[in-house]
mmCIF file of C-alpha atoms in Angstrom:
data_model
loop_
_atom_site.group_PDB
_atom_site.id
_atom_site.type_symbol
_atom_site.label_atom_id
_atom_site.label_comp_id
_atom_site.label_asym_id
_atom_site.label_seq_id
_atom_site.Cartn_x
_atom_site.Cartn_y
_atom_site.Cartn_z
ATOM 1 C CA MET A 186 -6.221 -3.699 23.575
ATOM 2 C CA ALA A 187 -9.907 -3.087 24.113
ATOM 3 C CA GLU A 188 -12.270 -5.853 25.135
ATOM 4 C CA LEU A 189 -13.954 -8.059 22.560
ATOM 5 C CA ALA A 190 -17.505 -7.171 21.670
ATOM 6 C CA THR A 191 -20.237 -9.402 23.031
ATOM 7 C CA PRO A 192 -21.204 -12.010 20.409
ATOM 8 C CA LEU A 193 -24.816 -12.622 19.441
ATOM 9 C CA ARG A 194 -26.370 -15.305 17.238
ATOM 10 C CA LYS A 195 -26.486 -12.882 14.312
ATOM 11 C CA ALA A 196 -25.879 -9.211 13.654
ATOM 12 C CA GLN A 197 -29.087 -7.236 14.108
ATOM 13 C CA LYS A 198 -30.086 -3.703 13.359
ATOM 14 C CA PRO A 199 -30.179 -1.576 16.499
ATOM 15 C CA ASN A 200 -33.550 -1.583 18.211
ATOM 16 C CA VAL A 201 -32.513 1.057 20.718
ATOM 17 C CA VAL A 202 -31.955 4.747 20.050
ATOM 18 C CA LEU A 203 -28.418 5.752 20.993
ATOM 19 C CA ALA A 204 -27.732 9.263 22.195
ATOM 20 C CA PRO A 205 -27.010 11.416 19.126
ATOM 21 C CA ASN A 206 -24.492 14.225 19.190
ATOM 22 C CA ALA A 207 -25.308 17.372 17.221
ATOM 23 C CA ASN A 208 -21.569 17.953 16.572
ATOM 24 C CA ASN A 209 -21.390 14.777 14.514
ATOM 25 C CA THR A 210 -23.344 16.027 11.499
ATOM 26 C CA ASN A 211 -20.318 17.592 9.788
ATOM 27 C CA GLN A 212 -18.054 14.585 10.245
ATOM 28 C CA ARG A 213 -17.698 12.262 7.262
ATOM 29 C CA VAL A 214 -18.028 8.506 7.791
ATOM 30 C CA LEU A 215 -16.973 5.653 5.485
ATOM 31 C CA ILE A 216 -18.424 2.185 6.023
ATOM 32 C CA ILE A 217 -16.686 -0.655 4.128
ATOM 33 C CA GLU A 218 -18.582 -3.938 4.326
ATOM 34 C CA ASP A 219 -19.392 -6.544 1.683
ATOM 35 C CA MET A 220 -22.461 -7.915 3.504
ATOM 36 C CA GLY A 221 -25.583 -5.856 2.853
ATOM 37 C CA GLU A 222 -27.195 -6.574 6.220
ATOM 38 C CA MET A 223 -24.103 -5.503 8.139
ATOM 39 C CA ARG A 224 -23.757 -2.352 6.022
ATOM 40 C CA SER A 225 -27.326 -1.402 6.928
ATOM 41 C CA MET A 226 -26.722 -2.123 10.591
ATOM 42 C CA LEU A 227 -23.559 -0.017 10.775
ATOM 43 C CA LYS A 228 -25.178 2.862 8.922
ATOM 44 C CA ALA A 229 -28.160 2.734 11.272
ATOM 45 C CA LEU A 230 -25.815 2.730 14.280
ATOM 46 C CA MET A 231 -23.903 5.767 13.031
ATOM 47 C CA THR A 232 -27.150 7.560 12.129
ATOM 48 C CA SER A 233 -28.468 6.959 15.638
ATOM 49 C CA LEU A 234 -25.312 8.618 16.986
ATOM 50 C CA GLY A 235 -26.039 11.750 14.963
ATOM 51 C CA TYR A 236 -23.893 11.144 11.882
ATOM 52 C CA SER A 237 -25.561 11.942 8.586
ATOM 53 C CA ASN A 238 -22.665 12.311 6.127
ATOM 54 C CA ILE A 239 -22.158 8.586 5.612
ATOM 55 C CA ASP A 240 -20.691 6.798 2.575
ATOM 56 C CA VAL A 241 -20.894 3.031 2.186
ATOM 57 C CA GLU A 242 -18.833 0.758 -0.050
ATOM 58 C CA PRO A 243 -19.008 -3.017 -0.517
ATOM 59 C CA SER A 244 -15.438 -3.521 -1.781
ATOM 60 C CA GLY A 245 -11.914 -2.551 -0.842
ATOM 61 C CA GLN A 246 -11.146 -1.222 -4.316
ATOM 62 C CA ALA A 247 -14.102 1.173 -4.258
ATOM 63 C CA ALA A 248 -13.254 2.225 -0.701
ATOM 64 C CA ILE A 249 -9.709 3.162 -1.659
ATOM 65 C CA LYS A 250 -11.053 5.408 -4.429
ATOM 66 C CA ARG A 251 -13.191 7.135 -1.803
ATOM 67 C CA LEU A 252 -10.235 7.568 0.543
ATOM 68 C CA LEU A 253 -8.082 9.020 -2.226
ATOM 69 C CA SER A 254 -10.647 11.671 -3.080
ATOM 70 C CA ASN A 255 -12.112 12.506 0.359
ATOM 71 C CA HIS A 256 -11.032 12.938 3.960
ATOM 72 C CA TYR A 257 -12.969 10.858 6.498
ATOM 73 C CA SER A 258 -13.274 11.402 10.225
ATOM 74 C CA ILE A 259 -14.362 7.801 10.824
ATOM 75 C CA VAL A 260 -13.724 4.586 8.900
ATOM 76 C CA LEU A 261 -15.507 1.344 9.823
ATOM 77 C CA SER A 262 -14.121 -1.531 7.790
ATOM 78 C CA ASP A 263 -14.699 -5.243 7.646
ATOM 79 C CA TYR A 264 -11.468 -7.265 7.665
ATOM 80 C CA ASN A 265 -12.404 -9.903 5.082
ATOM 81 C CA LEU A 266 -14.056 -8.102 2.194
ATOM 82 C CA GLY A 267 -14.129 -11.003 -0.233
ATOM 83 C CA GLY A 268 -12.086 -9.185 -2.891
ATOM 84 C CA VAL A 269 -8.446 -8.574 -3.679
ATOM 85 C CA ILE A 270 -8.100 -5.906 -0.960
ATOM 86 C CA ASN A 271 -8.848 -6.550 2.712
ATOM 87 C CA GLY A 272 -9.448 -4.258 5.654
ATOM 88 C CA GLN A 273 -5.846 -4.340 6.846
ATOM 89 C CA GLN A 274 -4.640 -3.021 3.500
ATOM 90 C CA ILE A 275 -7.246 -0.256 3.640
ATOM 91 C CA LEU A 276 -5.977 0.593 7.116
ATOM 92 C CA GLU A 277 -2.401 0.817 5.787
ATOM 93 C CA ILE A 278 -3.494 3.160 3.001
ATOM 94 C CA THR A 279 -5.550 5.280 5.422
ATOM 95 C CA ARG A 280 -2.627 5.668 7.821
ATOM 96 C CA LYS A 281 -0.327 6.715 4.972
ATOM 97 C CA LEU A 282 -2.829 9.158 3.476
ATOM 98 C CA TYR A 283 -3.485 10.789 6.838
ATOM 99 C CA ALA A 284 0.130 10.578 8.051
ATOM 100 C CA LEU A 285 0.070 13.999 9.704
ATOM 101 C CA ASP A 286 -3.495 13.728 10.957
ATOM 102 C CA HIS A 287 -4.138 10.985 13.486
ATOM 103 C CA SER A 288 -7.604 12.235 14.343
ATOM 104 C CA THR A 289 -9.349 9.779 11.989
ATOM 105 C CA ILE A 290 -10.975 6.894 13.848
ATOM 106 C CA PHE A 291 -10.455 3.500 12.201
ATOM 107 C CA ILE A 292 -12.368 0.536 13.643
ATOM 108 C CA MET A 293 -11.825 -2.927 12.195
ATOM 109 C CA ILE A 294 -14.738 -5.353 12.150
ATOM 110 C CA THR A 295 -14.002 -9.033 11.821
ATOM 111 C CA ALA A 296 -15.580 -12.455 12.225
ATOM 112 C CA ASP A 297 -12.148 -13.919 12.984
ATOM 113 C CA ILE A 298 -11.470 -14.088 16.726
ATOM 114 C CA ALA A 299 -7.817 -14.885 15.905
ATOM 115 C CA TYR A 300 -7.397 -11.239 14.876
ATOM 116 C CA GLU A 301 -6.890 -10.457 18.564
ATOM 117 C CA ASN A 302 -3.714 -12.555 18.520
ATOM 118 C CA VAL A 303 -2.033 -10.590 15.726
ATOM 119 C CA VAL A 304 -3.372 -7.042 16.012
ATOM 120 C CA SER A 305 -0.964 -6.053 18.794
ATOM 121 C CA VAL A 306 2.096 -6.682 16.587
ATOM 122 C CA LEU A 307 0.739 -5.198 13.375
ATOM 123 C CA GLU A 308 2.491 -2.105 12.091
ATOM 124 C CA TYR A 309 -0.772 -0.358 11.281
ATOM 125 C CA GLN A 310 -3.121 -0.953 14.172
ATOM 126 C CA PRO A 311 -6.793 0.022 14.148
ATOM 127 C CA ASP A 312 -7.961 2.266 16.938
ATOM 128 C CA SER A 313 -10.188 -0.598 18.002
ATOM 129 C CA TYR A 314 -11.870 -3.681 16.617
ATOM 130 C CA LEU A 315 -15.095 -5.603 17.011
ATOM 131 C CA VAL A 316 -15.765 -9.288 16.484
ATOM 132 C CA LYS A 317 -18.976 -10.017 14.594
ATOM 133 C CA PRO A 318 -21.709 -10.325 15.550
ATOM 134 C CA PHE A 319 -22.073 -7.653 18.247
ATOM 135 C CA THR A 320 -24.776 -5.642 19.993
ATOM 136 C CA PRO A 321 -25.466 -1.930 19.426
ATOM 137 C CA ALA A 322 -24.531 -1.331 23.071
ATOM 138 C CA ALA A 323 -21.148 -3.057 22.592
ATOM 139 C CA PHE A 324 -20.509 -0.943 19.516
ATOM 140 C CA GLN A 325 -21.361 2.256 21.357
ATOM 141 C CA ARG A 326 -19.088 1.364 24.299
ATOM 142 C CA ARG A 327 -16.178 0.657 21.998
ATOM 143 C CA PHE A 328 -16.791 3.746 19.889
ATOM 144 C CA GLU A 329 -16.987 6.039 22.919
ATOM 145 C CA ARG A 330 -13.750 4.560 24.281
ATOM 146 C CA VAL A 331 -11.949 5.336 21.024
ATOM 147 C CA GLN A 332 -13.358 8.867 20.984
ATOM 148 C CA LYS A 333 -12.021 9.446 24.501
ATOM 149 C CA GLN A 334 -8.574 8.207 23.475
ATOM 150 C CA LYS A 335 -8.584 10.476 20.428
ATOM 151 C CA SER A 336 -9.547 13.349 22.707
ATOM 152 C CA VAL A 337 -6.595 12.618 25.007
ATOM 153 C CA PHE A 338 -4.194 12.767 22.066
ATOM 154 C CA ASP A 339 -5.929 15.596 20.184
ATOM 155 C CA GLU A 340 -3.395 18.217 21.305
ATOM 156 C CA ILE A 341 -0.536 16.005 20.145
ATOM 157 C CA ASN A 342 -2.272 15.598 16.798
ATOM 158 C CA GLN A 343 -2.549 19.371 16.445
ATOM 159 C CA PHE A 344 1.170 19.734 17.229
ATOM 160 C CA ARG A 345 1.952 17.039 14.641
ATOM 161 C CA LYS A 346 -0.005 18.826 11.906
ATOM 162 C CA LYS A 347 1.918 22.023 12.725
ATOM 163 C CA GLN A 348 5.157 19.970 12.798
ATOM 164 C CA ASP A 349 5.730 21.233 16.317
ATOM 165 C CA PHE A 350 7.627 18.133 17.344
ATOM 166 C CA VAL A 351 9.079 19.613 20.528
ATOM 167 C CA ASN A 352 5.651 20.126 22.076
ATOM 168 C CA MET A 353 4.585 16.707 20.775
ATOM 169 C CA GLU A 354 7.270 15.169 22.956
ATOM 170 C CA VAL A 355 6.436 17.365 25.955
ATOM 171 C CA LYS A 356 2.743 16.486 25.775
ATOM 172 C CA ALA A 357 3.449 12.766 25.286
ATOM 173 C CA LYS A 358 5.552 12.705 28.462
ATOM 174 C CA GLU A 359 2.789 14.544 30.308
ATOM 175 C CA ILE A 360 0.145 12.017 29.196
ATOM 176 C CA MET A 361 2.418 9.103 30.084
ATOM 177 C CA LEU A 362 2.738 10.385 33.652
ATOM 178 C CA GLN A 363 -0.961 11.106 34.072
ATOM 179 C CA GLN A 364 -2.329 8.066 32.219
ATOM 180 C CA PRO A 365 0.334 5.324 32.202
ATOM 181 C CA HIS A 366 -1.951 2.883 30.355
ATOM 182 C CA PHE A 367 -1.169 4.957 27.244
ATOM 183 C CA GLY A 368 2.543 4.435 27.839
ATOM 184 C CA SER A 369 3.317 2.448 24.696
ATOM 185 C CA LEU A 370 1.653 4.981 22.420
ATOM 186 C CA CYS A 371 3.428 7.850 24.185
ATOM 187 C CA LEU A 372 6.800 6.145 23.776
ATOM 188 C CA LYS A 373 6.140 5.812 20.052
ATOM 189 C CA ILE A 374 5.285 9.509 19.838
ATOM 190 C CA ILE A 375 8.471 10.502 21.683
ATOM 191 C CA GLY A 376 10.541 8.459 19.242
ATOM 192 C CA GLU A 377 8.652 9.977 16.317
ATOM 193 C CA SER A 378 9.352 13.461 17.664
ATOM 194 C CA LEU A 379 13.089 12.890 18.129
ATOM 195 C CA PHE A 380 13.441 11.331 14.682
ATOM 196 C CA ALA A 381 11.475 14.126 12.987
ATOM 197 C CA ARG A 382 13.835 16.658 14.593
ATOM 198 C CA LYS A 383 16.815 14.717 13.148
ATOM 199 C CA ARG A 384 18.106 13.888 16.604
ATOM 200 C CA TYR A 385 18.980 10.429 15.412
ATOM 201 C CA LYS A 386 21.408 9.466 18.186
ATOM 202 C CA GLU A 387 18.901 10.444 20.886
ATOM 203 C CA ALA A 388 16.107 8.690 19.013
ATOM 204 C CA LYS A 389 18.236 5.559 18.712
ATOM 205 C CA ARG A 390 18.947 5.574 22.471
ATOM 206 C CA HIS A 391 15.251 6.058 23.146
ATOM 207 C CA TYR A 392 14.195 3.159 20.915
ATOM 208 C CA MET A 393 16.942 0.906 22.286
ATOM 209 C CA GLN A 394 15.784 1.608 25.831
ATOM 210 C CA VAL A 395 12.258 0.622 24.813
ATOM 211 C CA THR A 396 13.537 -2.650 23.283
ATOM 212 C CA ARG A 397 15.385 -3.489 26.500
ATOM 213 C CA GLU A 398 12.221 -3.045 28.529
ATOM 214 C CA HIS A 399 9.815 -4.418 25.917
ATOM 215 C CA VAL A 400 11.702 -6.875 23.736
ATOM 216 C CA ASN A 401 8.603 -7.734 21.674
ATOM 217 C CA PHE A 402 7.801 -4.167 20.574
ATOM 218 C CA ALA A 403 8.407 -4.526 16.833
ATOM 219 C CA TRP A 404 7.931 -0.789 16.270
ATOM 220 C CA ALA A 405 10.854 -0.004 18.593
ATOM 221 C CA HIS A 406 13.249 -2.294 16.710
ATOM 222 C CA HIS A 407 12.070 -0.631 13.496
ATOM 223 C CA GLY A 408 12.756 2.755 15.085
ATOM 224 C CA VAL A 409 16.317 1.686 15.876
ATOM 225 C CA ALA A 410 16.728 0.581 12.247
ATOM 226 C CA LEU A 411 15.482 3.938 10.948
ATOM 227 C CA CYS A 412 18.051 5.724 13.094
ATOM 228 C CA GLU A 413 20.867 3.363 12.099
ATOM 229 C CA MET A 414 20.138 4.078 8.443
ATOM 230 C CA LYS A 415 20.322 7.822 9.043
ATOM 231 C CA LEU A 416 23.570 7.354 11.004
ATOM 232 C CA GLY A 417 25.106 5.321 8.185
ATOM 233 C CA ASN A 418 25.105 2.010 10.078
ATOM 234 C CA THR A 419 23.472 -0.044 7.337
ATOM 235 C CA LEU A 420 24.429 -3.509 8.646
ATOM 236 C CA ALA A 421 23.084 -2.652 12.107
ATOM 237 C CA ALA A 422 19.869 -1.436 10.462
ATOM 238 C CA ILE A 423 19.517 -4.766 8.646
ATOM 239 C CA ASP A 424 19.911 -6.686 11.915
ATOM 240 C CA ASN A 425 17.159 -4.643 13.564
ATOM 241 C CA LEU A 426 14.880 -4.970 10.541
ATOM 242 C CA ASN A 427 15.257 -8.737 10.569
ATOM 243 C CA THR A 428 14.288 -8.668 14.250
ATOM 244 C CA THR A 429 11.288 -6.462 13.445
ATOM 245 C CA ILE A 430 10.080 -8.878 10.771
ATOM 246 C CA LYS A 431 10.681 -11.877 13.031
ATOM 247 C CA LEU A 432 8.467 -10.273 15.679
ATOM 248 C CA SER A 433 5.818 -9.202 13.158
ATOM 249 C CA ARG A 434 5.741 -10.486 9.601
ATOM 250 C CA HIS A 435 2.984 -7.916 8.955
ATOM 251 C CA PHE A 436 5.283 -4.947 9.692
ATOM 252 C CA LEU A 437 5.239 -3.990 6.031
ATOM 253 C CA SER A 438 7.463 -0.906 6.010
ATOM 254 C CA ALA A 439 10.237 -2.962 7.610
ATOM 255 C CA TYR A 440 10.548 -4.854 4.321
ATOM 256 C CA ASP A 441 10.681 -1.563 2.412
ATOM 257 C CA LEU A 442 13.493 -0.266 4.607
ATOM 258 C CA LEU A 443 15.265 -3.625 4.417
ATOM 259 C CA ALA A 444 15.229 -3.369 0.630
ATOM 260 C CA ASP A 445 16.598 0.193 0.923
ATOM 261 C CA ALA A 446 19.439 -1.038 3.117
ATOM 262 C CA GLN A 447 20.308 -3.952 0.842
ATOM 263 C CA GLU A 448 20.263 -1.693 -2.221
ATOM 264 C CA LYS A 449 22.565 0.732 -0.448
ATOM 265 C CA LEU A 450 25.050 -2.126 -0.012
ATOM 266 C CA GLY A 451 24.599 -3.193 -3.637
ATOM 267 C CA ASN A 452 22.871 -6.421 -2.599
ATOM 268 C CA TYR A 453 20.147 -6.272 -5.240
ATOM 269 C CA GLU A 454 19.198 -9.934 -4.935
ATOM 270 C CA ALA A 455 18.632 -9.478 -1.189
ATOM 271 C CA ALA A 456 16.564 -6.346 -1.882
ATOM 272 C CA GLN A 457 14.537 -8.331 -4.405
ATOM 273 C CA ALA A 458 14.030 -11.098 -1.824
ATOM 274 C CA ALA A 459 12.628 -8.549 0.648
ATOM 275 C CA MET A 460 10.096 -7.381 -1.943
ATOM 276 C CA LEU A 461 9.143 -10.930 -2.885
ATOM 277 C CA THR A 462 8.484 -11.714 0.785
ATOM 278 C CA VAL A 463 6.442 -8.601 1.560
ATOM 279 C CA LEU A 464 4.251 -9.257 -1.479
ATOM 280 C CA GLN A 465 3.545 -12.728 -0.125
ATOM 281 C CA VAL A 466 2.389 -11.111 3.122
ATOM 282 C CA SER A 467 0.443 -8.277 1.460
ATOM 283 C CA PRO A 468 0.078 -8.995 -2.262
ATOM 284 C CA TYR A 469 -1.949 -6.030 -3.482
ATOM 285 C CA SER A 470 0.505 -3.137 -3.361
ATOM 286 C CA ILE A 471 1.152 -1.507 -6.734
ATOM 287 C CA GLU A 472 4.047 0.488 -5.296
ATOM 288 C CA ARG A 473 5.863 -2.587 -3.961
ATOM 289 C CA SER A 474 5.105 -4.590 -7.097
ATOM 290 C CA GLU A 475 6.679 -1.833 -9.172
ATOM 291 C CA ARG A 476 9.759 -1.864 -6.998
ATOM 292 C CA LEU A 477 10.009 -5.626 -7.388
ATOM 293 C CA GLY A 478 9.682 -5.202 -11.140
ATOM 294 C CA LYS A 479 12.511 -2.652 -11.267
ATOM 295 C CA LEU A 480 14.808 -4.753 -9.090
ATOM 296 C CA SER A 481 14.076 -7.883 -11.115
ATOM 297 C CA ASN A 482 14.665 -5.991 -14.357
ATOM 298 C CA ARG A 483 18.024 -4.797 -13.035
ATOM 299 C CA LEU A 484 18.932 -8.406 -12.217
ATOM 300 C CA GLN A 485 17.637 -9.524 -15.630
ATOM 301 C CA ASP A 486 15.323 -11.885 -13.765
ATOM 302 C CA TRP A 487 12.682 -11.734 -16.461
ATOM 303 C CA LYS A 488 10.333 -14.229 -14.853
ATOM 304 C CA ASN A 489 9.910 -12.165 -11.690
ATOM 305 C CA THR A 490 9.845 -8.976 -13.771
ATOM 306 C CA GLU A 491 6.934 -10.361 -15.790
ATOM 307 C CA HIS A 492 5.124 -11.534 -12.637
ATOM 308 C CA ALA A 493 5.581 -8.137 -10.952
ATOM 309 C CA TYR A 494 4.212 -6.111 -13.839
ATOM 310 C CA ALA A 495 1.423 -8.614 -14.490
ATOM 311 C CA ARG A 496 0.312 -8.018 -10.895
ATOM 312 C CA ILE A 497 0.425 -4.252 -11.435
ATOM 313 C CA LEU A 498 -1.680 -4.491 -14.591
ATOM 314 C CA ARG A 499 -4.314 -6.557 -12.762
ATOM 315 C CA LEU A 500 -4.464 -4.208 -9.774
ATOM 316 C CA ALA A 501 -4.360 -0.953 -11.725
ATOM 317 C CA ARG A 502 -6.762 -1.774 -14.552
ATOM 318 C CA ASP A 503 -9.466 0.871 -14.987
ATOM 319 C CA THR A 504 -8.010 2.999 -12.179
ATOM 320 C CA SER A 505 -5.939 6.177 -12.098
ATOM 321 C CA GLU A 506 -2.913 3.945 -11.394
ATOM 322 C CA GLU A 507 -3.055 2.317 -14.838
ATOM 323 C CA LYS A 508 -0.048 3.678 -16.754
ATOM 324 C CA VAL A 509 1.368 3.000 -20.214
ATOM 325 C CA GLU A 510 4.853 2.698 -18.680
ATOM 326 C CA HIS A 511 3.754 -0.428 -16.840
ATOM 327 C CA TYR A 512 2.683 -1.973 -20.144
ATOM 328 C CA TYR A 513 6.032 -1.092 -21.751
ATOM 329 C CA ASN A 514 7.874 -2.833 -18.911
ATOM 330 C CA TYR A 515 5.577 -5.843 -19.057
ATOM 331 C CA LEU A 516 5.994 -6.271 -22.813
ATOM 332 C CA HIS A 517 9.756 -5.831 -22.434
ATOM 333 C CA ALA A 518 9.875 -8.599 -19.815
ATOM 334 C CA ILE A 519 7.860 -10.987 -21.990
ATOM 335 C CA THR A 520 10.104 -10.283 -24.993
ATOM 336 C CA ASN A 521 13.164 -11.089 -22.909
ATOM 337 C CA LEU A 522 11.568 -14.306 -21.675
ATOM 338 C CA ILE A 523 10.946 -15.287 -25.291
ATOM 339 C CA GLU A 524 14.526 -14.446 -26.243
ATOM 340 C CA ASN A 525 15.686 -16.696 -23.408
ATOM 341 C CA GLY A 526 13.767 -19.675 -24.721
ATOM 342 C CA ASP A 527 10.185 -19.420 -23.424
ATOM 343 C CA THR A 528 8.144 -19.455 -26.623
ATOM 344 C CA SER A 529 4.969 -20.866 -25.097
ATOM 345 C CA SER A 530 1.678 -19.901 -26.696
ATOM 346 C CA LYS A 531 0.444 -18.741 -23.290
ATOM 347 C CA LEU A 532 3.232 -16.180 -23.051
ATOM 348 C CA VAL A 533 2.633 -14.976 -26.606
ATOM 349 C CA GLU A 534 -1.067 -14.557 -25.819
ATOM 350 C CA LYS A 535 -0.190 -12.490 -22.734
ATOM 351 C CA PHE A 536 1.871 -10.222 -24.962
ATOM 352 C CA ARG A 537 -0.979 -9.867 -27.456
ATOM 353 C CA ARG A 538 -3.543 -8.954 -24.781
ATOM 354 C CA ALA A 539 -1.235 -6.422 -23.138
ATOM 355 C CA LEU A 540 -0.370 -4.851 -26.490
ATOM 356 C CA THR A 541 -4.056 -4.496 -27.323
ATOM 357 C CA ARG A 542 -4.736 -2.812 -23.986
ATOM 358 C CA LEU A 543 -1.731 -0.507 -24.409
ATOM 359 C CA ARG A 544 -2.985 0.649 -27.800
ATOM 360 C CA SER A 545 -6.436 1.219 -26.359
ATOM 361 C CA LEU A 546 -5.010 3.360 -23.540
ATOM 362 C CA GLY A 547 -2.691 5.248 -25.882
ATOM 363 C CA LYS A 548 -5.139 5.840 -28.692
ATOM 364 C CA GLY A 549 -4.594 9.375 -29.914
ATOM 365 C CA ASN A 550 -1.097 9.578 -28.431
ATOM 366 C CA PRO A 551 1.464 9.237 -31.273
ATOM 367 C CA ILE A 552 4.319 8.429 -28.869
ATOM 368 C CA VAL A 553 2.419 5.514 -27.314
ATOM 369 C CA VAL A 554 1.438 4.235 -30.762
ATOM 370 C CA SER A 555 5.079 4.268 -31.908
ATOM 371 C CA ASN A 556 6.267 2.556 -28.739
ATOM 372 C CA SER A 557 3.635 -0.146 -29.148
ATOM 373 C CA PHE A 558 4.916 -0.954 -32.642
ATOM 374 C CA ARG A 559 8.494 -0.897 -31.406
ATOM 375 C CA ALA A 560 7.553 -3.547 -28.815
ATOM 376 C CA GLU A 561 5.652 -5.594 -31.398
ATOM 377 C CA VAL A 562 8.507 -5.614 -33.935
ATOM 378 C CA GLN A 563 10.978 -6.636 -31.247
ATOM 379 C CA GLN A 564 8.707 -9.443 -30.050
ATOM 380 C CA TYR A 565 8.315 -10.861 -33.575
ATOM 381 C CA LEU A 566 12.071 -10.738 -34.070
ATOM 382 C CA SER A 567 12.672 -12.526 -30.763
ATOM 383 C CA ARG A 568 10.497 -15.372 -32.072
ATOM 384 C CA ASP A 569 12.262 -15.350 -35.483
ATOM 385 C CA HIS A 570 9.018 -14.306 -37.181
ATOM 386 C CA GLN A 571 10.771 -12.079 -39.705
ATOM 387 C CA GLY A 572 7.798 -11.748 -42.039
ATOM 388 C CA GLU A 573 5.438 -10.647 -39.274
ATOM 389 C CA ALA A 574 8.024 -8.189 -37.991
ATOM 390 C CA ILE A 575 8.339 -6.617 -41.471
ATOM 391 C CA LYS A 576 4.547 -6.310 -41.758
ATOM 392 C CA SER A 577 4.406 -4.587 -38.384
ATOM 393 C CA TRP A 578 7.218 -2.233 -39.450
ATOM 394 C CA GLN A 579 5.400 -1.363 -42.657
ATOM 395 C CA GLN A 580 2.188 -0.631 -40.759
ATOM 396 C CA TRP A 581 4.167 1.489 -38.308
ATOM 397 C CA ASN A 582 5.632 3.544 -41.182
ATOM 398 C CA GLN A 583 2.182 4.148 -42.632
ATOM 399 C CA MET A 584 0.974 5.447 -39.295
ATOM 400 C CA ILE A 585 4.031 7.713 -38.996
ATOM 401 C CA GLU A 586 3.237 9.163 -42.444
ATOM 402 C CA LYS A 587 -0.362 9.825 -41.362
ATOM 403 C CA GLY A 588 0.762 11.440 -38.124
ATOM 404 C CA ILE A 589 -0.893 8.728 -36.025
ATOM 405 C CA ALA A 590 2.458 7.431 -34.757
ATOM 406 C CA ALA A 591 5.377 9.597 -33.656
ATOM 407 C CA PRO A 592 8.399 9.662 -36.012
ATOM 408 C CA ILE A 593 11.677 8.077 -34.895
ATOM 409 C CA LYS A 594 15.285 9.126 -35.497
ATOM 410 C CA ASP A 595 17.112 8.129 -38.678
ATOM 411 C CA THR A 596 19.655 6.163 -36.664
ATOM 412 C CA GLN A 597 16.833 4.148 -35.072
ATOM 413 C CA VAL A 598 15.323 3.492 -38.516
ATOM 414 C CA LYS A 599 18.648 2.105 -39.727
ATOM 415 C CA VAL A 600 18.985 -0.182 -36.718
ATOM 416 C CA ILE A 601 15.454 -1.563 -37.171
ATOM 417 C CA LYS A 602 15.905 -2.060 -40.941
ATOM 418 C CA HIS A 603 19.212 -3.810 -40.331
ATOM 419 C CA ARG A 604 17.555 -6.217 -37.882
ATOM 420 C CA LEU A 605 14.737 -6.804 -40.352
ATOM 421 C CA GLY A 606 17.205 -7.529 -43.169
ATOM 422 C CA LEU A 607 15.976 -4.595 -45.197
ATOM 423 C CA LEU A 608 19.409 -2.997 -45.621
#
């Protein structure tokens, strides 16, 4: 791990002109920092190095939107952004988005000196990090060091993008001999290459050899687990995943694979437990929250189903991730909670707010309108509010007649009327 940056009393804008590089003008930079002074400082530093295509964002949510719509050569992110998404989660998203392109430089900036103690065991590691405050000279030293490392591995990155995994392995072995201080990274690349070529037994032997020599390398235990899953050794995979998580509770994809393994064995409660735990470690993943919701729904654990979809609705609101299906599942979970005895006014109010939002999102979509009334009628019936349910049904019929709501099958009409006591 690179040295810590030299602390100063406070972060200052650079008062020296760093050597700019004319090749930097076409590279896109994203600065993510919630403090205005630090944003200005970082932008000035990158400008002094010759970068002109620079975007800045004060929040993690806004930064993720940028990353989803643009490709960045360099990302400088604060760790604690003061919102629901922190720098480590942005790093995870960046690594996943650019899975086949490792050329992007990601530097984490933090005021927490304890970050040094955990960064080495994180699944998604930044290329470097700086502890605030720091000098322009310290920033430049660190940045140049990362650029040199990226240059060393540039050929491997080009092979990866071409999916030329054989030459990836050859080049990694060459680098490891010439520059042994990159040994750990080269060993990871060799394992990646073997696995990508479906040489699972060889990959497993490779990862196991690494674990014997470096027992604390969480990524190697995870590599063994990946191979065991492909080889059909699910219980062995679970053992290695538990070891991975024990070594690094922030190794997020280990929980995902653990849930896969438990589901494969039919252990849905254990799979649910894996998702509950990973969301305690990293609580702002829509994808993992949705998986928790589906597992909980399968187990008819309505409380955790409601919690999972409530989290999704909060995270996805006013984004491209906001989907009517999430509202259907949320309303379904609340209705089941009511049917199982929770008739609290708070829960009923949650249903009302979600239903209002669903109808706002689905305005102009007859199918969504019909489904919203279906959920409303069912909720009234679950609370034994027969009169309100009939009113909702009557309103639904009027909207069907006007073409605002989608028609439903005759058999469904009979079932609803029977439940309403109208037959």
